GROMACS .gro file of C-alpha atoms in nm:
model
  219
    1MET     CA    1  -1.362  -0.006  -0.128
    2ASP     CA    2  -1.674   0.222  -0.267
    3LEU     CA    3  -1.499   0.489  -0.396
    4ASN     CA    4  -1.815   0.657  -0.514
    5GLY     CA    5  -2.085   0.584  -0.255
    6ASP     CA    6  -2.294   0.341  -0.463
    7GLY     CA    7  -2.242   0.048  -0.276
    8ARG     CA    8  -2.038  -0.121  -0.467
    9PRO     CA    9  -1.667  -0.190  -0.491
   10ASP     CA   10  -1.416  -0.029  -0.677
   11ILE     CA   11  -1.044  -0.089  -0.772
   12LEU     CA   12  -0.797   0.172  -0.737
   13SER     CA   13  -0.439   0.130  -0.930
   14GLY     CA   14  -0.112   0.315  -0.885
   15SER     CA   15   0.107   0.360  -1.211
   16TRP     CA   16   0.471   0.369  -1.286
   17PRO     CA   17   0.390   0.740  -1.415
   18GLY     CA   18   0.252   0.776  -1.104
   19GLU     CA   19  -0.133   0.860  -1.212
   20ILE     CA   20  -0.397   0.695  -0.948
   21TYR     CA   21  -0.651   0.533  -1.182
   22ALA     CA   22  -1.015   0.448  -1.047
   23PHE     CA   23  -1.193   0.119  -1.206
   24TYR     CA   24  -1.554   0.187  -1.073
   25ARG     CA   25  -1.806  -0.132  -1.031
   26LYS     CA   26  -2.092  -0.133  -1.292
   27PRO     CA   27  -2.433  -0.278  -1.159
   28ASN     CA   28  -2.356  -0.601  -1.399
   29GLY     CA   29  -2.046  -0.670  -1.184
   30THR     CA   30  -1.833  -0.548  -1.455
   31TYR     CA   31  -1.559  -0.318  -1.409
   32ALA     CA   32  -1.577  -0.002  -1.630
   33ALA     CA   33  -1.303   0.130  -1.820
   34PRO     CA   34  -0.996   0.312  -1.588
   35GLU     CA   35  -1.090   0.698  -1.544
   36LYS     CA   36  -0.751   0.885  -1.387
   37LEU     CA   37  -0.813   1.084  -1.053
   38SER     CA   38  -0.786   1.433  -1.033
   39HIS     CA   39  -0.723   1.692  -0.775
   40ALA     CA   40  -1.060   1.918  -0.686
   41LYS     CA   41  -0.928   2.210  -0.949
   42GLY     CA   42  -0.874   1.923  -1.221
   43ARG     CA   43  -0.558   1.887  -1.197
   44ALA     CA   44  -0.410   1.477  -1.176
   45ILE     CA   45  -0.310   1.370  -0.883
   46LYS     CA   46   0.068   1.259  -0.901
   47VAL     CA   47   0.293   1.243  -0.594
   48GLY     CA   48   0.545   1.078  -0.800
   49SER     CA   49   0.646   0.766  -1.025
   50ALA     CA   50   0.576   0.423  -0.899
   51SER     CA   51   0.262   0.512  -0.724
   52ALA     CA   52   0.085   0.277  -0.482
   53VAL     CA   53  -0.203   0.346  -0.354
   54ALA     CA   54  -0.455   0.296  -0.040
   55ALA     CA   55  -0.827   0.461  -0.011
   56VAL     CA   56  -0.943   0.476   0.326
   57ASP     CA   57  -1.144   0.699   0.538
   58TRP     CA   58  -0.827   0.851   0.744
   59SER     CA   59  -0.933   1.114   0.903
   60GLY     CA   60  -1.266   0.923   1.044
   61ASN     CA   61  -1.525   1.179   0.868
   62GLY     CA   62  -1.716   0.900   0.641
   63ARG     CA   63  -1.516   1.016   0.336
   64ILE     CA   64  -1.261   0.779   0.160
   65ASP     CA   65  -0.963   0.937   0.157
   66LEU     CA   66  -0.583   0.872  -0.042
   67ILE     CA   67  -0.232   0.727   0.085
   68ILE     CA   68  -0.010   0.702  -0.216
   69GLY     CA   69   0.383   0.621  -0.171
   70ASN     CA   70   0.596   0.683  -0.439
   71ILE     CA   71   0.934   0.527  -0.560
   72ASP     CA   72   1.133   0.766  -0.333
   73GLY     CA   73   0.996   0.624  -0.019
   74ALA     CA   74   0.785   0.920   0.066
   75VAL     CA   75   0.371   0.879   0.161
   76PHE     CA   76   0.130   1.087   0.130
   77LEU     CA   77  -0.184   1.192   0.228
   78ILE     CA   78  -0.454   1.303  -0.036
   79PRO     CA   79  -0.742   1.420   0.187
   80ASN     CA   80  -1.122   1.395   0.005
   81GLU     CA   81  -1.227   1.730   0.052
   82GLY     CA   82  -1.585   1.629  -0.135
   83THR     CA   83  -1.871   1.407  -0.024
   84ALA     CA   84  -1.874   1.024  -0.001
   85GLN     CA   85  -2.088   0.970  -0.324
   86LYS     CA   86  -1.898   1.283  -0.508
   87PRO     CA   87  -1.528   1.309  -0.407
   88ALA     CA   88  -1.302   1.621  -0.448
   89PHE     CA   89  -0.948   1.542  -0.337
   90GLY     CA   90  -0.709   1.815  -0.208
   91PRO     CA   91  -0.343   1.900  -0.226
   92ALA     CA   92  -0.122   1.617  -0.104
   93THR     CA   93   0.058   1.646   0.222
   94ARG     CA   94   0.317   1.456   0.349
   95LEU     CA   95   0.297   1.196   0.621
   96ASN     CA   96   0.493   1.215   0.939
   97ALA     CA   97   0.583   0.946   1.177
   98ALA     CA   98   0.736   1.067   1.546
   99GLY     CA   99   0.784   1.421   1.360
  100ASN     CA  100   0.943   1.368   1.095
  101PRO     CA  101   0.853   1.271   0.694
  102ILE     CA  102   0.818   0.906   0.641
  103VAL     CA  103   1.085   0.709   0.391
  104ALA     CA  104   1.068   0.347   0.305
  105GLU     CA  105   1.384   0.198   0.334
  106GLY     CA  106   1.556   0.166  -0.027
  107GLY     CA  107   1.231   0.373  -0.144
  108ASP     CA  108   0.935   0.239  -0.354
  109ALA     CA  109   0.679   0.306  -0.059
  110GLY     CA  110   0.407   0.030  -0.017
  111PRO     CA  111   0.129   0.228   0.217
  112CYS     CA  112  -0.174  -0.051   0.333
  113VAL     CA  113  -0.387   0.121   0.584
  114ALA     CA  114  -0.512  -0.113   0.901
  115ASP     CA  115  -0.586  -0.132   1.283
  116TRP     CA  116  -0.294  -0.366   1.323
  117ASP     CA  117  -0.304  -0.327   1.697
  118GLY     CA  118  -0.736  -0.379   1.761
  119ASP     CA  119  -0.738  -0.059   1.940
  120GLY     CA  120  -1.012   0.065   1.718
  121LYS     CA  121  -0.769   0.347   1.540
  122LEU     CA  122  -0.639   0.308   1.184
  123ASP     CA  123  -0.233   0.245   1.181
  124LEU     CA  124   0.034   0.238   0.825
  125ILE     CA  125   0.186  -0.056   0.759
  126LEU     CA  126   0.466  -0.003   0.496
  127GLY     CA  127   0.610  -0.187   0.234
  128SER     CA  128   0.973  -0.064   0.110
  129GLY     CA  129   1.239  -0.092  -0.187
  130SER     CA  130   1.491  -0.285   0.088
  131GLY     CA  131   1.158  -0.561   0.166
  132LYS     CA  132   1.106  -0.479   0.542
  133VAL     CA  133   0.746  -0.398   0.649
  134THR     CA  134   0.694  -0.185   0.912
  135TRP     CA  135   0.438  -0.068   1.149
  136HIS     CA  136   0.370   0.273   1.224
  137ARG     CA  137   0.130   0.281   1.544
  138ASN     CA  138  -0.164   0.527   1.559
  139VAL     CA  139  -0.061   0.723   1.886
  140GLY     CA  140  -0.307   1.020   1.783
  141THR     CA  141  -0.700   0.985   1.758
  142GLY     CA  142  -0.925   0.782   1.493
  143ALA     CA  143  -1.020   1.203   1.372
  144GLU     CA  144  -0.680   1.331   1.382
  145PRO     CA  145  -0.407   1.021   1.344
  146LYS     CA  146  -0.040   1.056   1.444
  147LEU     CA  147   0.187   0.788   1.397
  148ASP     CA  148   0.492   0.630   1.599
  149ALA     CA  149   0.862   0.584   1.451
  150GLY     CA  150   0.769   0.243   1.374
  151GLY     CA  151   0.848  -0.119   1.440
  152VAL     CA  152   0.941  -0.409   1.221
  153LEU     CA  153   0.676  -0.669   1.120
  154VAL     CA  154   0.922  -0.816   0.809
  155ASP     CA  155   1.279  -0.755   0.838
  156GLN     CA  156   1.444  -0.658   0.562
  157ALA     CA  157   1.553  -0.967   0.296
  158GLY     CA  158   1.604  -0.736  -0.035
  159GLY     CA  159   1.547  -0.912  -0.384
  160GLN     CA  160   1.907  -1.088  -0.535
  161PHE     CA  161   1.959  -1.433  -0.478
  162ASP     CA  162   2.293  -1.590  -0.515
  163SER     CA  163   2.189  -1.932  -0.672
  164ALA     CA  164   1.912  -2.056  -0.912
  165GLU     CA  165   1.785  -2.284  -0.686
  166THR     CA  166   1.751  -2.042  -0.365
  167PHE     CA  167   1.576  -1.778  -0.600
  168ASN     CA  168   1.338  -2.062  -0.705
  169ASN     CA  169   1.273  -2.193  -0.397
  170PRO     CA  170   1.320  -1.866  -0.144
  171ASN     CA  171   1.217  -1.871   0.221
  172ARG     CA  172   1.201  -1.530   0.251
  173CYS     CA  173   1.050  -1.227   0.071
  174GLY     CA  174   1.220  -1.016  -0.169
  175MET     CA  175   1.211  -0.619  -0.226
  176ARG     CA  176   1.010  -0.384  -0.319
  177THR     CA  177   0.725  -0.514  -0.093
  178LYS     CA  178   0.361  -0.430  -0.057
  179PRO     CA  179   0.142  -0.585   0.258
  180ARG     CA  180  -0.203  -0.559   0.263
  181VAL     CA  181  -0.375  -0.689   0.559
  182ALA     CA  182  -0.678  -0.970   0.607
  183ASP     CA  183  -0.774  -1.242   0.859
  184TRP     CA  184  -0.619  -1.542   0.637
  185ASN     CA  185  -0.724  -1.780   0.871
  186GLY     CA  186  -1.001  -1.744   1.015
  187ASP     CA  187  -0.863  -1.671   1.373
  188GLY     CA  188  -0.998  -1.348   1.419
  189LYS     CA  189  -0.696  -1.207   1.438
  190PRO     CA  190  -0.509  -0.994   1.174
  191ASP     CA  191  -0.205  -1.151   0.892
  192LEU     CA  192  -0.005  -1.007   0.620
  193LEU     CA  193  -0.023  -1.084   0.316
  194VAL     CA  194   0.341  -0.949   0.121
  195GLY     CA  195   0.393  -0.951  -0.262
  196ASP     CA  196   0.768  -0.859  -0.375
  197PHE     CA  197   0.985  -0.856  -0.649
  198SER     CA  198   1.372  -1.096  -0.663
  199TYR     CA  199   1.584  -1.131  -0.940
  200TYR     CA  200   1.869  -1.407  -1.029
  201SER     CA  201   2.139  -1.294  -1.237
  202GLY     CA  202   2.328  -1.590  -1.346
  203GLY     CA  203   2.320  -1.947  -1.507
  204SER     CA  204   2.255  -2.068  -1.856
  205ALA     CA  205   1.914  -1.888  -1.883
  206GLY     CA  206   2.072  -1.505  -1.774
  207ASN     CA  207   1.837  -1.284  -1.611
  208SER     CA  208   1.548  -1.414  -1.420
  209GLN     CA  209   1.237  -1.232  -1.206
  210HIS     CA  210   0.968  -1.288  -1.011
  211GLY     CA  211   0.680  -1.203  -0.774
  212TRP     CA  212   0.584  -1.413  -0.487
  213VAL     CA  213   0.291  -1.313  -0.213
  214TRP     CA  214   0.398  -1.445   0.160
  215VAL     CA  215   0.131  -1.487   0.418
  216TYR     CA  216   0.237  -1.418   0.739
  217LEU     CA  217   0.005  -1.529   1.011
  218ARG     CA  218  -0.052  -1.325   1.338
  219GLN     CA  219   0.074  -1.520   1.636
   0.00000   0.00000   0.00000
């Protein structure tokens, strides 16, 4: 996304300590050294460790806001109280669903924001430590989103395998899922791309771990 309104796509990244970093794209197509994002008063943005960030115009006012998940499974909104060209991020507030604070199953919340049902409003698609991916539909408006309790898009899977064969040739995603939405096969419908983490303890090689990216095509 274009975080500073210069017409060039930038990159955002969370981190294990929790800070959020921006890599601004330069005119020559390369990216500048990472800059730590801060609140308007200078304090680094940090809502907990293992931060996962999505950047989106959450309130429909033309400014990029931040949606951040943490290791505890909580999801926060960091509103942009500045402008599209000069973001000034306000205080963090918890996102709720059906009136209750959102908590990703198994912690490790991985938020993605997209219009999943094609109604013109942004929804929350949430990965989790358990592997489950849920869809929280926006039942409010584009300017004032309100999320429902959520439905399951990808069921809980877990990330520990009981044999080297299934570990190396899995037929399901693992844990710590991080979803993204894109029309992967060009059929005009949103699909899910889901990154994960899995591990296997045992065998002559000892402990092993890997991450896969899974594609779930919308039917």
